[in-house]
PDB file of C-alpha atoms in Angstrom:
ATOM      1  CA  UNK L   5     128.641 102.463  96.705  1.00 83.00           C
ATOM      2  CA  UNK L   6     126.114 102.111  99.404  1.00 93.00           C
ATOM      3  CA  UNK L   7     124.391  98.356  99.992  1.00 97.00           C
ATOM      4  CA  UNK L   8     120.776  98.967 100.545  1.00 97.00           C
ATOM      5  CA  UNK L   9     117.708  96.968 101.556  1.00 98.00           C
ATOM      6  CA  UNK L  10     114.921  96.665  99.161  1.00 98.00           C
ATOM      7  CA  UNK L  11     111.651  94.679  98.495  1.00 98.00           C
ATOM      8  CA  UNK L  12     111.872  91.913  96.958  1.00 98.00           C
ATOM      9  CA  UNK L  13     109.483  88.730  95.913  1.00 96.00           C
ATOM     10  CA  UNK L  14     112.160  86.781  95.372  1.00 95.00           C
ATOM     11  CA  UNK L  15     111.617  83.515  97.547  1.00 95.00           C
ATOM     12  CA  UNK L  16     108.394  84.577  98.543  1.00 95.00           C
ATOM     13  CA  UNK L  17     106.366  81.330  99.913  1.00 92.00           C
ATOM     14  CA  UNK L  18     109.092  79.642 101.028  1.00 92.00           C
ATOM     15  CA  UNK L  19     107.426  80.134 104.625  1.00 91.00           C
ATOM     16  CA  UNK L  20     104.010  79.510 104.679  1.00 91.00           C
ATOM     17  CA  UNK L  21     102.944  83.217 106.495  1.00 92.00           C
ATOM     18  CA  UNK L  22     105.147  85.445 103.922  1.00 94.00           C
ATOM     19  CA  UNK L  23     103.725  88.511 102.618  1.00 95.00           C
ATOM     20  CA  UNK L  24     104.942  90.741 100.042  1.00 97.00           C
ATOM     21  CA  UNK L  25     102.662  94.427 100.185  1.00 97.00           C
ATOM     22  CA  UNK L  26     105.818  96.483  98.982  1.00 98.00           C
ATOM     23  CA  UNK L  27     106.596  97.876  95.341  1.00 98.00           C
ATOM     24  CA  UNK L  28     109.225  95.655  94.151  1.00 98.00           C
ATOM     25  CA  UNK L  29     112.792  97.457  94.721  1.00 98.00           C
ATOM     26  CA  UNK L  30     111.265  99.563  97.003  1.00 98.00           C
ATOM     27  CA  UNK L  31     113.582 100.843 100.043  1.00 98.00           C
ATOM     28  CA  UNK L  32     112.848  99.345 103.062  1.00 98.00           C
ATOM     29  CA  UNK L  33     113.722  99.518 106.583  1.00 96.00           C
ATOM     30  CA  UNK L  34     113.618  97.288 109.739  1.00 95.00           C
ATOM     31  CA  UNK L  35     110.544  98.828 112.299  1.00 90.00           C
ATOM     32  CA  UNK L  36     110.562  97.929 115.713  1.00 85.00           C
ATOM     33  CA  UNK L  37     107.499  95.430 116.485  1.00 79.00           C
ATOM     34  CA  UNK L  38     104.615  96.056 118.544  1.00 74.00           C
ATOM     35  CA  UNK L  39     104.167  93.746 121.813  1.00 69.00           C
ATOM     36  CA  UNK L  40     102.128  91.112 119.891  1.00 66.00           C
ATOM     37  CA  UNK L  41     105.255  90.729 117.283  1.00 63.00           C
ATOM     38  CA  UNK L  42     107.363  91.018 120.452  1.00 70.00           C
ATOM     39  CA  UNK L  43     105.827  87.998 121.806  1.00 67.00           C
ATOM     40  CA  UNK L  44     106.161  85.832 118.272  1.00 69.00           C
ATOM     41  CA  UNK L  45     107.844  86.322 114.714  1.00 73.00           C
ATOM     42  CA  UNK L  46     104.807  84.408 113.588  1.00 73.00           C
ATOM     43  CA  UNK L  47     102.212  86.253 115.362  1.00 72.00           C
ATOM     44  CA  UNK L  48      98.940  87.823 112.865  1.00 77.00           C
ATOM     45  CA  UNK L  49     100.320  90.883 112.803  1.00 77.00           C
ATOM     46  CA  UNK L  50     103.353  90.074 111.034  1.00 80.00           C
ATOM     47  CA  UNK L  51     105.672  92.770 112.315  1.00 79.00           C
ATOM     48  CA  UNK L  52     108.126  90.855 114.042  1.00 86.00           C
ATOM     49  CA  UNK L  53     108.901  88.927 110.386  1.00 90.00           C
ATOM     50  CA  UNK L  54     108.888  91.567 107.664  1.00 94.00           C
ATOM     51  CA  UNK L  55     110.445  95.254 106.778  1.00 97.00           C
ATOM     52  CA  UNK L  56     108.764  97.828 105.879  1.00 96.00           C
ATOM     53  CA  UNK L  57     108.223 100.125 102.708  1.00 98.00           C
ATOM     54  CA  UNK L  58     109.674 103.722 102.774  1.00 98.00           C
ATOM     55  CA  UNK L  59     106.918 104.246  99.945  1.00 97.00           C
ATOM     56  CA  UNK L  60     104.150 102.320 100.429  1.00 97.00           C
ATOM     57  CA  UNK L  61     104.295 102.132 104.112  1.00 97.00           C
ATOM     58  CA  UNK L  62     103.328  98.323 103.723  1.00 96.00           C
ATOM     59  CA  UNK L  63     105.368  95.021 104.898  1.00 96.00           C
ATOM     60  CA  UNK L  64     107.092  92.640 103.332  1.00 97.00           C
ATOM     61  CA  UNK L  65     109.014  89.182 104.370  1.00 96.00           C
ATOM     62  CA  UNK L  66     111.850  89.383 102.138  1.00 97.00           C
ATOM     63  CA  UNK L  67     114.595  91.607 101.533  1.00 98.00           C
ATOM     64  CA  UNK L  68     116.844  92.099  99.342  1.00 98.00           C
ATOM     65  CA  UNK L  69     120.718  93.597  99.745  1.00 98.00           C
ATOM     66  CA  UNK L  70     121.430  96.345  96.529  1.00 98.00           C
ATOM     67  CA  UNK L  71     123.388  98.808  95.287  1.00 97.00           C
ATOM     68  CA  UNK L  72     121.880 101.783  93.834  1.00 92.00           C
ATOM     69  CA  UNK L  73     124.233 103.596  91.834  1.00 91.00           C
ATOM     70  CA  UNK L  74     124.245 107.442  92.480  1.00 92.00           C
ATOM     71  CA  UNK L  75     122.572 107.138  95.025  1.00 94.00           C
ATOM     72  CA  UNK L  76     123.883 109.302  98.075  1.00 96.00           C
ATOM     73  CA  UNK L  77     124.110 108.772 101.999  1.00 97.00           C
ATOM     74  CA  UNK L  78     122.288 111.880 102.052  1.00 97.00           C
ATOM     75  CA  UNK L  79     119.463 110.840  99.657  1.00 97.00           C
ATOM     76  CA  UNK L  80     118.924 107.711 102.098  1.00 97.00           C
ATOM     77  CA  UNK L  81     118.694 109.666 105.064  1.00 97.00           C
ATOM     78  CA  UNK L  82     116.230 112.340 103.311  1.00 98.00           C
ATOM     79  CA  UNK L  83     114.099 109.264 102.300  1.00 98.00           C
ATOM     80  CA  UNK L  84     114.179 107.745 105.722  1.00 97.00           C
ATOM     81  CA  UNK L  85     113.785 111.172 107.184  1.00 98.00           C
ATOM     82  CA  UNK L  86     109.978 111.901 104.983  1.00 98.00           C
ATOM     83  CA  UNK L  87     109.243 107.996 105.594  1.00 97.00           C
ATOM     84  CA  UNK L  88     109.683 108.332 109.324  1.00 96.00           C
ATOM     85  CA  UNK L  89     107.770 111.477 109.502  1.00 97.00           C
ATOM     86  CA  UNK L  90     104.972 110.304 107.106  1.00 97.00           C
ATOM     87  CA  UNK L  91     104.648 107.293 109.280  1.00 93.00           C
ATOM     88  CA  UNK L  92     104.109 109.205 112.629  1.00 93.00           C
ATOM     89  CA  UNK L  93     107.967 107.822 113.880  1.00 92.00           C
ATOM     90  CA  UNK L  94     110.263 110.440 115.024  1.00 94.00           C
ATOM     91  CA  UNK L  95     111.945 111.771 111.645  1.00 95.00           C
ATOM     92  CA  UNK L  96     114.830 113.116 113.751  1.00 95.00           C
ATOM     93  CA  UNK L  97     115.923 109.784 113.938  1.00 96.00           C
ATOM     94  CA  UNK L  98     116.545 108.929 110.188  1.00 96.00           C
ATOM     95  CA  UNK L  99     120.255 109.317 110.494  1.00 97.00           C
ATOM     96  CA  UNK L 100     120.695 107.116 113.014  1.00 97.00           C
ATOM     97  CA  UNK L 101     118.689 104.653 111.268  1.00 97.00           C
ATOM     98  CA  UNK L 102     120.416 105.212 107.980  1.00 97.00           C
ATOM     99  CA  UNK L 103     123.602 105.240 109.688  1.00 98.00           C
ATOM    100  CA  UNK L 104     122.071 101.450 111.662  1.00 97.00           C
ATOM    101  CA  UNK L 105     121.039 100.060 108.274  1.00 97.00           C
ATOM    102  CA  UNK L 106     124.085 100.682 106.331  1.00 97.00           C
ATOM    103  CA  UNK L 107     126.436  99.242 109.032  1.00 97.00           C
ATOM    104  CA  UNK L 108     123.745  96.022 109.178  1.00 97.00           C
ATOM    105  CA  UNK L 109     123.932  95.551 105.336  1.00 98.00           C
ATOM    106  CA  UNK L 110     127.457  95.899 105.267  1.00 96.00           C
ATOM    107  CA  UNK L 111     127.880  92.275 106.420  1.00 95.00           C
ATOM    108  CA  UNK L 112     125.972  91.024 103.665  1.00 98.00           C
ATOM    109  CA  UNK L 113     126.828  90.653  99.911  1.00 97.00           C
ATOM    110  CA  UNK L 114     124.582  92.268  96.781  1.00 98.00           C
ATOM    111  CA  UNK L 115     122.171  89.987  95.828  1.00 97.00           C
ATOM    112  CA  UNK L 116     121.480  88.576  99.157  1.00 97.00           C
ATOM    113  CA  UNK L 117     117.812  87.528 100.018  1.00 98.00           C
ATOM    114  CA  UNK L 118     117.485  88.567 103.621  1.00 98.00           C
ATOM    115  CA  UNK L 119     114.557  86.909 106.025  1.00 96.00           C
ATOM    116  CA  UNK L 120     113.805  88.387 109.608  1.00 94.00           C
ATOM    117  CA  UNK L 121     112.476  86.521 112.569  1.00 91.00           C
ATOM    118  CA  UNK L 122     112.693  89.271 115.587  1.00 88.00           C
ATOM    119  CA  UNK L 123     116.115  90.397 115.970  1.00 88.00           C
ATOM    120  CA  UNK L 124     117.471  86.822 114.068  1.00 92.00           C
ATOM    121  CA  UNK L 125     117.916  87.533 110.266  1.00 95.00           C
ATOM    122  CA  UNK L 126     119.217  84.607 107.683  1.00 95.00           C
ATOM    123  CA  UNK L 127     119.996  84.542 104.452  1.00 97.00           C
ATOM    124  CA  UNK L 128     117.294  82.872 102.296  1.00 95.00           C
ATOM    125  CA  UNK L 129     118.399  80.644  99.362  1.00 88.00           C
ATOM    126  CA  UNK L 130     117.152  81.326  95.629  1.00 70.00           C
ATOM    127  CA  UNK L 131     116.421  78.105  94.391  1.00 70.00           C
ATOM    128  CA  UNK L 132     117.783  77.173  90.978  1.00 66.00           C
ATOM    129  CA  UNK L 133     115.226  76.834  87.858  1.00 69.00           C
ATOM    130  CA  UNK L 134     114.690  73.705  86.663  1.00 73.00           C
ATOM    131  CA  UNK L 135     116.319  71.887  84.501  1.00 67.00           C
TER     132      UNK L 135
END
């Protein structure tokens, strides 16, 4: 089975700039950042810090590591691939994204709660509920 990235709330506030504009569970993917975002994970346009929706074409600051059962390599790259060209990126590169994402998840478990700062990405702990 395939380990995905998907949107998440989980942890959300634990920085004071997160955002969460996905669909919960959504697959995302990590966009390269505009020259502002470049300059700062933390600048206003949030790029830099978050991953974006496949769907809703929207950011988010968390992200989460899944497995979606029966769900194919070729179904991800199809997704990417009408994301991509929705988006105005070049579709023709959806496999080697897919191919990128899948080989950058693979070093994380299922359940994982996944933070980005540029090209630095960290594990984000869940804290436990009280009591």
């Amino acid at each position: 089975m395939m380990k995905l990235l998907v949107a998440t709330s989980k942890t959300q506030g634990a920085r004071e700039n997160d955002f969460n504009h996905c669909i919960e569970g959504e697959l995302i993917w990590i966009a390269p950042c505009c020259d502002d975002g470049e300059d700062s994970p933390d600048s206003e346009c949030g790029c830099s810090r978050s991953f974006a929706g496949l769907n809703s074409h929207r950011g988010t600051t968390t992200a989460l590591v899944a497995e979606l059962p029966d769900f194919t390599y070729f179904d991800y790259a199809e997704a990417l691939w009408s994301s991509l060209a929705a988006q105005g990126w070049p579709a023709d590169a959806a496999d080697e994204v897919a191919t990128g994402l899948l080989a950058f998840t693979a070093g994380w478990d299922v359940g994982t709660v996944l933070e980005r700062r540029s090209e630095w990405f960290a594990e984000r702990l869940v804290p436990a509920p009280p009591g």
